[in-house]
Amino acid sequence: MLAVRSLPRVASAATGQPAISFGVQTRNMATLKEISVRLKSVSNIAKITKSMKMIASTKVTKAQRVMETARVYGNSATALYQHTGTSTNEESGKPLVVVVSSDRGLCGGIHSSLSKTTRKYLSAHPEAALAILGQKAKAQLQRDSRQQIVVTFDSVAKNLPTWTEAALIADEILKTGIEFETANIIYNKFKSVIAFDTVIVPVHSYKALLESPKLSAYEVEDPVLKNYEEFTLANTVFWGIAEGNASEMAAKRTAMENATKNAGEMIQKLTLTYNRSRQATITNELIDIITGAMAV
Amino acid sequence: MATGHSALRSLADLDLPRSKIPQRNMFRLATRAVRPIARYPLARAYATEASGAGKLRLSFTLPHQTLLSDVEVTQVNLSSSEGDMGILGEHVPTVAQLKPGVIEIFSATDKPKKFFASGGFAIINPDSTLNINALEAFPIEELDVDAARRALDDATRRSTSAATEAERVAAKIELEVYEAVVTAAGKQ
């Protein structure tokens, strides 16, 4: 007797799959349509994430190239600090914090890692002033440190980072008239395509430079040193933007790759459920027909 | 000379942001009066030569390009805000601001190289390393004298007819850069 035997099988197909629920019931005819709608939307998402991944991977090579020259430049520009032994004087003057993030999301923990480091720094230095590059870090940081924010910049490094852009940003920061002892640039240092480090790089004011122990070895005039401070601020901001951009693109690529993989898995499971419930519906219809035929 | 022209274009582009921010020291480097050729750095540089100078290691970098990275050279000539300097090994440690002008690099193995740099910093460290951070630099052969002359005339005109102080200062900076370009390109 077909009808009697097939009933429990239908039941097990319908209820015995708690793993493939996806928030939709896998029970009757109505769900068949729901599943197909969901299947379609997931495969559309997969298409989007896949193309985003492709875009990010082309951008990551470009950003990496820019980052490498910027890193050489930044290291060379700040080599003076190592030679003079300049250090931060915690007592005098308030520190300035420059957070280098961006406007775009969908790139893993890049921005929240910046905010976390910044919050940690701010809790140790509550008097610090904040300058924020990029909307993401702004949105995260203005929740609890709104009063400390002095200036923010949107749409930073829309394309590849340029020095001119960094110089303008540095100039705007200086125009706010903050008297800082040390400007701490917080950015994501690019380690490899799968890893980044959130680091704090100091830019010392010329006063701090004047007080450094080994500056007397150098032949330098005061106005030149003041110019050097402003130049170094611009350089380090540029360095931070370049490194942050490379890290962001690499993180985006990884995030999008994972998203595509997850969507693929979801499609597979949904297809399975779809086919099972289709089969179950057919079986049900067969039972109806056969029972009807037997009753006649 | 397409390359020469593009070289000039980028120099001019570089000056654009300055127009908005003339009061900053950083951007005022070019407007400073040209001082007489430096007295002592040059003298000291040559003094060390006699004592059998140590090796000078040069890093010459731009934000978008690394021209030379930790290369051993014998002498570097550059023009700073303090005057023209000739740098050999064991030069006295100095922080110098570059003026728009020619940077000449002599090495034992290669032919001397000449670059035109628009501005930046040169830092000589106690360990005889020289870090030159310029904003834009081009081999001198790539400069186009005629394009520079045209741009120079344009800048001269604008420096006299500028309506605002900011525009005038920007034009003056351009003027100084182009003057240096014309001198440098004319000499080659």
mmCIF file of N, CA and C in Angstrom, chain A residues 160-270:
data_model
loop_
_atom_site.group_PDB
_atom_site.id
_atom_site.type_symbol
_atom_site.label_atom_id
_atom_site.label_comp_id
_atom_site.label_asym_id
_atom_site.label_seq_id
_atom_site.Cartn_x
_atom_site.Cartn_y
_atom_site.Cartn_z
ATOM 1 N N LEU A 160 42.623 56.890 -5.863
ATOM 2 C CA LEU A 160 43.866 56.549 -5.186
ATOM 3 C C LEU A 160 44.328 57.747 -4.352
ATOM 4 N N PRO A 161 44.945 57.476 -3.207
ATOM 5 C CA PRO A 161 45.375 58.587 -2.363
ATOM 6 C C PRO A 161 46.457 59.441 -3.035
ATOM 7 N N THR A 162 46.352 60.755 -2.867
ATOM 8 C CA THR A 162 47.377 61.644 -3.408
ATOM 9 C C THR A 162 47.938 62.510 -2.292
ATOM 10 N N TRP A 163 49.155 62.983 -2.511
ATOM 11 C CA TRP A 163 49.798 63.785 -1.481
ATOM 12 C C TRP A 163 49.094 65.121 -1.329
ATOM 13 N N THR A 164 48.630 65.675 -2.471
ATOM 14 C CA THR A 164 47.962 66.978 -2.438
ATOM 15 C C THR A 164 46.756 66.942 -1.512
ATOM 16 N N GLU A 165 45.991 65.864 -1.615
ATOM 17 C CA GLU A 165 44.823 65.705 -0.764
ATOM 18 C C GLU A 165 45.236 65.683 0.710
ATOM 19 N N ALA A 166 46.296 64.916 0.991
ATOM 20 C CA ALA A 166 46.778 64.812 2.371
ATOM 21 C C ALA A 166 47.253 66.167 2.868
ATOM 22 N N ALA A 167 47.909 66.942 1.978
ATOM 23 C CA ALA A 167 48.411 68.254 2.377
ATOM 24 C C ALA A 167 47.257 69.183 2.724
ATOM 25 N N LEU A 168 46.185 69.105 1.931
ATOM 26 C CA LEU A 168 45.017 69.948 2.211
ATOM 27 C C LEU A 168 44.378 69.571 3.539
ATOM 28 N N ILE A 169 44.315 68.267 3.801
ATOM 29 C CA ILE A 169 43.744 67.800 5.060
ATOM 30 C C ILE A 169 44.585 68.287 6.234
ATOM 31 N N ALA A 170 45.916 68.114 6.099
ATOM 32 C CA ALA A 170 46.822 68.553 7.162
ATOM 33 C C ALA A 170 46.663 70.048 7.396
ATOM 34 N N ASP A 171 46.490 70.790 6.317
ATOM 35 C CA ASP A 171 46.344 72.230 6.446
ATOM 36 C C ASP A 171 45.051 72.603 7.162
ATOM 37 N N GLU A 172 43.966 71.901 6.817
ATOM 38 C CA GLU A 172 42.689 72.153 7.505
ATOM 39 C C GLU A 172 42.821 71.868 8.992
ATOM 40 N N ILE A 173 43.537 70.784 9.308
ATOM 41 C CA ILE A 173 43.729 70.427 10.717
ATOM 42 C C ILE A 173 44.490 71.547 11.421
ATOM 43 N N LEU A 174 45.531 72.052 10.762
ATOM 44 C CA LEU A 174 46.326 73.119 11.376
ATOM 45 C C LEU A 174 45.521 74.409 11.493
ATOM 46 N N LYS A 175 44.627 74.637 10.521
ATOM 47 C CA LYS A 175 43.819 75.853 10.528
ATOM 48 C C LYS A 175 42.877 75.919 11.717
ATOM 49 N N THR A 176 42.505 74.757 12.257
ATOM 50 C CA THR A 176 41.604 74.771 13.410
ATOM 51 C C THR A 176 42.300 75.376 14.614
ATOM 52 N N GLY A 177 43.607 75.525 14.537
ATOM 53 C CA GLY A 177 44.345 76.200 15.595
ATOM 54 C C GLY A 177 44.570 75.367 16.846
ATOM 55 N N ILE A 178 44.563 74.049 16.682
ATOM 56 C CA ILE A 178 44.842 73.212 17.851
ATOM 57 C C ILE A 178 46.326 73.304 18.164
ATOM 58 N N GLU A 179 46.618 73.539 19.432
ATOM 59 C CA GLU A 179 48.015 73.552 19.859
ATOM 60 C C GLU A 179 48.336 72.155 20.347
ATOM 61 N N PHE A 180 48.984 71.386 19.513
ATOM 62 C CA PHE A 180 49.249 70.019 19.947
ATOM 63 C C PHE A 180 50.730 69.792 20.184
ATOM 64 N N GLU A 181 50.986 68.923 21.136
ATOM 65 C CA GLU A 181 52.363 68.540 21.428
ATOM 66 C C GLU A 181 52.770 67.414 20.486
ATOM 67 N N THR A 182 51.824 66.481 20.338
ATOM 68 C CA THR A 182 52.055 65.359 19.440
ATOM 69 C C THR A 182 50.758 65.074 18.695
ATOM 70 N N ALA A 183 50.863 64.860 17.413
ATOM 71 C CA ALA A 183 49.698 64.414 16.651
ATOM 72 C C ALA A 183 49.849 62.907 16.455
ATOM 73 N N ASN A 184 48.869 62.157 16.939
ATOM 74 C CA ASN A 184 48.937 60.716 16.769
ATOM 75 C C ASN A 184 48.051 60.310 15.604
ATOM 76 N N ILE A 185 48.663 59.742 14.589
ATOM 77 C CA ILE A 185 47.896 59.304 13.431
ATOM 78 C C ILE A 185 47.549 57.835 13.653
ATOM 79 N N ILE A 186 46.260 57.539 13.706
ATOM 80 C CA ILE A 186 45.832 56.150 13.894
ATOM 81 C C ILE A 186 45.352 55.620 12.540
ATOM 82 N N TYR A 187 45.993 54.582 12.065
ATOM 83 C CA TYR A 187 45.568 54.014 10.786
ATOM 84 C C TYR A 187 45.795 52.510 10.766
ATOM 85 N N ASN A 188 45.266 51.857 9.756
ATOM 86 C CA ASN A 188 45.449 50.421 9.617
ATOM 87 C C ASN A 188 46.676 50.152 8.775
ATOM 88 N N LYS A 189 47.671 49.578 9.404
ATOM 89 C CA LYS A 189 48.907 49.282 8.694
ATOM 90 C C LYS A 189 48.711 47.990 7.905
ATOM 91 N N PHE A 190 49.097 48.055 6.655
ATOM 92 C CA PHE A 190 48.933 46.905 5.770
ATOM 93 C C PHE A 190 50.030 45.891 6.055
ATOM 94 N N LYS A 191 49.642 44.687 6.491
ATOM 95 C CA LYS A 191 50.655 43.660 6.758
ATOM 96 C C LYS A 191 50.770 42.691 5.592
ATOM 97 N N SER A 192 49.623 42.156 5.204
ATOM 98 C CA SER A 192 49.584 41.322 4.008
ATOM 99 C C SER A 192 48.159 41.417 3.488
ATOM 100 N N VAL A 193 47.864 40.708 2.401
ATOM 101 C CA VAL A 193 46.510 40.835 1.854
ATOM 102 C C VAL A 193 45.443 40.270 2.788
ATOM 103 N N ILE A 194 45.877 39.485 3.775
ATOM 104 C CA ILE A 194 44.860 38.968 4.687
ATOM 105 C C ILE A 194 44.980 39.542 6.097
ATOM 106 N N ALA A 195 45.962 40.406 6.334
ATOM 107 C CA ALA A 195 46.111 40.906 7.701
ATOM 108 C C ALA A 195 46.447 42.393 7.732
ATOM 109 N N PHE A 196 45.921 43.081 8.740
ATOM 110 C CA PHE A 196 46.300 44.474 8.958
ATOM 111 C C PHE A 196 46.485 44.687 10.453
ATOM 112 N N ASP A 197 47.190 45.756 10.779
ATOM 113 C CA ASP A 197 47.461 46.099 12.167
ATOM 114 C C ASP A 197 47.030 47.532 12.382
ATOM 115 N N THR A 198 46.283 47.800 13.438
ATOM 116 C CA THR A 198 45.951 49.183 13.714
ATOM 117 C C THR A 198 47.081 49.782 14.548
ATOM 118 N N VAL A 199 47.723 50.808 14.002
ATOM 119 C CA VAL A 199 48.887 51.370 14.685
ATOM 120 C C VAL A 199 48.712 52.869 14.935
ATOM 121 N N ILE A 200 49.476 53.360 15.903
ATOM 122 C CA ILE A 200 49.487 54.784 16.222
ATOM 123 C C ILE A 200 50.874 55.320 15.894
ATOM 124 N N VAL A 201 50.935 56.273 14.964
ATOM 125 C CA VAL A 201 52.232 56.847 14.592
ATOM 126 C C VAL A 201 52.258 58.306 15.023
ATOM 127 N N PRO A 202 53.258 58.714 15.793
ATOM 128 C CA PRO A 202 53.292 60.096 16.269
ATOM 129 C C PRO A 202 53.940 61.053 15.283
ATOM 130 N N VAL A 203 53.414 62.279 15.246
ATOM 131 C CA VAL A 203 54.083 63.381 14.559
ATOM 132 C C VAL A 203 54.349 64.408 15.643
ATOM 133 N N HIS A 204 55.617 64.697 15.878
ATOM 134 C CA HIS A 204 55.945 65.594 16.986
ATOM 135 C C HIS A 204 55.884 67.042 16.535
ATOM 136 N N SER A 205 55.489 67.889 17.454
ATOM 137 C CA SER A 205 55.491 69.313 17.153
ATOM 138 C C SER A 205 56.930 69.806 17.190
ATOM 139 N N TYR A 206 57.148 70.991 16.634
ATOM 140 C CA TYR A 206 58.548 71.449 16.585
ATOM 141 C C TYR A 206 59.076 71.758 17.971
ATOM 142 N N LYS A 207 58.135 72.056 18.896
ATOM 143 C CA LYS A 207 58.577 72.286 20.288
ATOM 144 C C LYS A 207 59.152 70.997 20.865
ATOM 145 N N ALA A 208 58.436 69.891 20.619
ATOM 146 C CA ALA A 208 58.926 68.597 21.098
ATOM 147 C C ALA A 208 60.258 68.245 20.446
ATOM 148 N N LEU A 209 60.366 68.627 19.161
ATOM 149 C CA LEU A 209 61.619 68.356 18.448
ATOM 150 C C LEU A 209 62.775 69.162 19.045
ATOM 151 N N LEU A 210 62.463 70.426 19.396
ATOM 152 C CA LEU A 210 63.500 71.285 19.969
ATOM 153 C C LEU A 210 64.008 70.723 21.286
ATOM 154 N N GLU A 211 63.100 70.067 22.016
ATOM 155 C CA GLU A 211 63.483 69.544 23.322
ATOM 156 C C GLU A 211 64.156 68.185 23.239
ATOM 157 N N SER A 212 64.174 67.592 22.038
ATOM 158 C CA SER A 212 64.712 66.238 21.962
ATOM 159 C C SER A 212 66.224 66.242 22.200
ATOM 160 N N PRO A 213 66.698 65.176 22.853
ATOM 161 C CA PRO A 213 68.064 65.165 23.378
ATOM 162 C C PRO A 213 69.157 65.343 22.344
ATOM 163 N N LYS A 214 68.964 64.790 21.151
ATOM 164 C CA LYS A 214 70.100 64.781 20.233
ATOM 165 C C LYS A 214 69.957 65.772 19.078
ATOM 166 N N LEU A 215 69.028 66.722 19.224
ATOM 167 C CA LEU A 215 68.849 67.670 18.135
ATOM 168 C C LEU A 215 70.034 68.613 18.002
ATOM 169 N N SER A 216 70.751 68.813 19.091
ATOM 170 C CA SER A 216 71.882 69.751 19.078
ATOM 171 C C SER A 216 72.942 69.344 18.059
ATOM 172 N N ALA A 217 72.967 68.072 17.695
ATOM 173 C CA ALA A 217 73.921 67.612 16.691
ATOM 174 C C ALA A 217 73.589 68.196 15.327
ATOM 175 N N TYR A 218 72.326 68.597 15.132
ATOM 176 C CA TYR A 218 71.893 69.052 13.810
ATOM 177 C C TYR A 218 72.040 70.561 13.664
ATOM 178 N N GLU A 219 72.275 70.932 12.422
ATOM 179 C CA GLU A 219 72.308 72.349 12.117
ATOM 180 C C GLU A 219 70.939 72.692 11.553
ATOM 181 N N VAL A 220 70.177 73.483 12.270
ATOM 182 C CA VAL A 220 68.820 73.756 11.815
ATOM 183 C C VAL A 220 68.335 75.077 12.376
ATOM 184 N N GLU A 221 67.492 75.741 11.604
ATOM 185 C CA GLU A 221 66.916 76.998 12.087
ATOM 186 C C GLU A 221 65.466 76.773 12.482
ATOM 187 N N ASP A 222 65.013 77.584 13.427
ATOM 188 C CA ASP A 222 63.657 77.411 13.967
ATOM 189 C C ASP A 222 62.554 77.388 12.910
ATOM 190 N N PRO A 223 62.494 78.361 12.006
ATOM 191 C CA PRO A 223 61.391 78.328 11.025
ATOM 192 C C PRO A 223 61.415 77.072 10.158
ATOM 193 N N VAL A 224 62.617 76.572 9.868
ATOM 194 C CA VAL A 224 62.722 75.352 9.072
ATOM 195 C C VAL A 224 62.104 74.190 9.834
ATOM 196 N N LEU A 225 62.328 74.166 11.137
ATOM 197 C CA LEU A 225 61.804 73.079 11.954
ATOM 198 C C LEU A 225 60.275 73.146 12.030
ATOM 199 N N LYS A 226 59.760 74.363 12.108
ATOM 200 C CA LYS A 226 58.298 74.550 12.125
ATOM 201 C C LYS A 226 57.707 74.036 10.800
ATOM 202 N N ASN A 227 58.387 74.394 9.700
ATOM 203 C CA ASN A 227 57.937 73.913 8.389
ATOM 204 C C ASN A 227 58.024 72.399 8.311
ATOM 205 N N TYR A 228 59.092 71.878 8.914
ATOM 206 C CA TYR A 228 59.283 70.429 8.903
ATOM 207 C C TYR A 228 58.128 69.735 9.637
ATOM 208 N N GLU A 229 57.679 70.333 10.742
ATOM 209 C CA GLU A 229 56.555 69.758 11.497
ATOM 210 C C GLU A 229 55.307 69.668 10.615
ATOM 211 N N GLU A 230 55.023 70.766 9.909
ATOM 212 C CA GLU A 230 53.823 70.790 9.071
ATOM 213 C C GLU A 230 53.949 69.832 7.896
ATOM 214 N N PHE A 231 55.153 69.782 7.343
ATOM 215 C CA PHE A 231 55.438 68.882 6.223
ATOM 216 C C PHE A 231 55.274 67.433 6.665
ATOM 217 N N THR A 232 55.796 67.130 7.843
ATOM 218 C CA THR A 232 55.726 65.754 8.348
ATOM 219 C C THR A 232 54.287 65.358 8.650
ATOM 220 N N LEU A 233 53.506 66.314 9.146
ATOM 221 C CA LEU A 233 52.089 66.012 9.403
ATOM 222 C C LEU A 233 51.411 65.594 8.096
ATOM 223 N N ALA A 234 51.641 66.381 7.042
ATOM 224 C CA ALA A 234 51.048 66.053 5.745
ATOM 225 C C ALA A 234 51.552 64.702 5.238
ATOM 226 N N ASN A 235 52.856 64.480 5.390
ATOM 227 C CA ASN A 235 53.431 63.211 4.927
ATOM 228 C C ASN A 235 52.828 62.025 5.649
ATOM 229 N N THR A 236 52.694 62.167 6.966
ATOM 230 C CA THR A 236 52.216 61.037 7.750
ATOM 231 C C THR A 236 50.734 60.787 7.495
ATOM 232 N N VAL A 237 49.975 61.872 7.299
ATOM 233 C CA VAL A 237 48.565 61.692 6.935
ATOM 234 C C VAL A 237 48.473 60.951 5.604
ATOM 235 N N PHE A 238 49.327 61.347 4.675
ATOM 236 C CA PHE A 238 49.336 60.677 3.366
ATOM 237 C C PHE A 238 49.705 59.202 3.518
ATOM 238 N N TRP A 239 50.704 58.966 4.321
ATOM 239 C CA TRP A 239 51.151 57.592 4.576
ATOM 240 C C TRP A 239 49.994 56.773 5.170
ATOM 241 N N GLY A 240 49.322 57.370 6.153
ATOM 242 C CA GLY A 240 48.198 56.692 6.795
ATOM 243 C C GLY A 240 47.074 56.395 5.817
ATOM 244 N N ILE A 241 46.760 57.392 4.973
ATOM 245 C CA ILE A 241 45.682 57.184 3.998
ATOM 246 C C ILE A 241 46.056 56.058 3.047
ATOM 247 N N ALA A 242 47.307 56.070 2.588
ATOM 248 C CA ALA A 242 47.741 55.059 1.625
ATOM 249 C C ALA A 242 47.705 53.661 2.238
ATOM 250 N N GLU A 243 48.199 53.544 3.458
ATOM 251 C CA GLU A 243 48.201 52.234 4.114
ATOM 252 C C GLU A 243 46.774 51.791 4.421
ATOM 253 N N GLY A 244 45.965 52.749 4.923
ATOM 254 C CA GLY A 244 44.582 52.435 5.258
ATOM 255 C C GLY A 244 43.805 51.984 4.032
ATOM 256 N N ASN A 245 44.064 52.659 2.916
ATOM 257 C CA ASN A 245 43.384 52.324 1.673
ATOM 258 C C ASN A 245 43.738 50.907 1.220
ATOM 259 N N ALA A 246 45.017 50.573 1.303
ATOM 260 C CA ALA A 246 45.440 49.227 0.902
ATOM 261 C C ALA A 246 44.829 48.172 1.826
ATOM 262 N N SER A 247 44.840 48.450 3.138
ATOM 263 C CA SER A 247 44.259 47.484 4.080
ATOM 264 C C SER A 247 42.776 47.313 3.835
ATOM 265 N N GLU A 248 42.113 48.457 3.570
ATOM 266 C CA GLU A 248 40.667 48.402 3.370
ATOM 267 C C GLU A 248 40.319 47.563 2.142
ATOM 268 N N MET A 249 41.047 47.788 1.060
ATOM 269 C CA MET A 249 40.762 47.042 -0.162
ATOM 270 C C MET A 249 41.024 45.557 0.032
ATOM 271 N N ALA A 250 42.119 45.241 0.730
ATOM 272 C CA ALA A 250 42.437 43.829 0.980
ATOM 273 C C ALA A 250 41.361 43.190 1.858
ATOM 274 N N ALA A 251 40.923 43.937 2.894
ATOM 275 C CA ALA A 251 39.896 43.404 3.789
ATOM 276 C C ALA A 251 38.577 43.242 3.054
ATOM 277 N N LYS A 252 38.306 44.193 2.154
ATOM 278 C CA LYS A 252 37.065 44.121 1.388
ATOM 279 C C LYS A 252 37.062 42.884 0.495
ATOM 280 N N ARG A 253 38.227 42.635 -0.093
ATOM 281 C CA ARG A 253 38.315 41.465 -0.959
ATOM 282 C C ARG A 253 38.035 40.192 -0.171
ATOM 283 N N THR A 254 38.663 40.086 1.001
ATOM 284 C CA THR A 254 38.453 38.904 1.836
ATOM 285 C C THR A 254 36.995 38.790 2.254
ATOM 286 N N ALA A 255 36.428 39.936 2.687
ATOM 287 C CA ALA A 255 35.038 39.922 3.149
ATOM 288 C C ALA A 255 34.097 39.496 2.036
ATOM 289 N N MET A 256 34.336 40.027 0.843
ATOM 290 C CA MET A 256 33.457 39.718 -0.275
ATOM 291 C C MET A 256 33.642 38.271 -0.740
ATOM 292 N N GLU A 257 34.869 37.790 -0.616
ATOM 293 C CA GLU A 257 35.115 36.399 -0.980
ATOM 294 C C GLU A 257 34.329 35.473 -0.051
ATOM 295 N N ASN A 258 34.385 35.800 1.257
ATOM 296 C CA ASN A 258 33.645 34.999 2.227
ATOM 297 C C ASN A 258 32.149 35.085 1.980
ATOM 298 N N ALA A 259 31.681 36.295 1.680
ATOM 299 C CA ALA A 259 30.248 36.477 1.447
ATOM 300 C C ALA A 259 29.793 35.644 0.249
ATOM 301 N N THR A 260 30.617 35.650 -0.801
ATOM 302 C CA THR A 260 30.272 34.868 -1.989
ATOM 303 C C THR A 260 30.224 33.383 -1.653
ATOM 304 N N LYS A 261 31.185 32.955 -0.840
ATOM 305 C CA LYS A 261 31.242 31.539 -0.456
ATOM 306 C C LYS A 261 30.005 31.162 0.357
ATOM 307 N N ASN A 262 29.665 32.033 1.314
ATOM 308 C CA ASN A 262 28.484 31.765 2.148
ATOM 309 C C ASN A 262 27.211 31.730 1.313
ATOM 310 N N ALA A 263 27.113 32.669 0.384
ATOM 311 C CA ALA A 263 25.926 32.708 -0.473
ATOM 312 C C ALA A 263 25.837 31.423 -1.290
ATOM 313 N N GLY A 264 26.998 30.949 -1.747
ATOM 314 C CA GLY A 264 27.036 29.699 -2.508
ATOM 315 C C GLY A 264 26.499 28.527 -1.700
ATOM 316 N N GLU A 265 26.939 28.476 -0.438
ATOM 317 C CA GLU A 265 26.460 27.404 0.447
ATOM 318 C C GLU A 265 24.955 27.503 0.646
ATOM 319 N N MET A 266 24.495 28.743 0.838
ATOM 320 C CA MET A 266 23.082 28.965 1.077
ATOM 321 C C MET A 266 22.265 28.530 -0.147
ATOM 322 N N ILE A 267 22.783 28.869 -1.325
ATOM 323 C CA ILE A 267 22.085 28.493 -2.564
ATOM 324 C C ILE A 267 21.967 26.978 -2.644
ATOM 325 N N GLN A 268 23.052 26.309 -2.302
ATOM 326 C CA GLN A 268 23.061 24.850 -2.356
ATOM 327 C C GLN A 268 21.984 24.257 -1.434
ATOM 328 N N LYS A 269 21.966 24.775 -0.202
ATOM 329 C CA LYS A 269 21.003 24.253 0.763
ATOM 330 C C LYS A 269 19.574 24.561 0.351
ATOM 331 N N LEU A 270 19.383 25.796 -0.138
ATOM 332 C CA LEU A 270 18.031 26.180 -0.552
ATOM 333 C C LEU A 270 17.553 25.354 -1.737
#
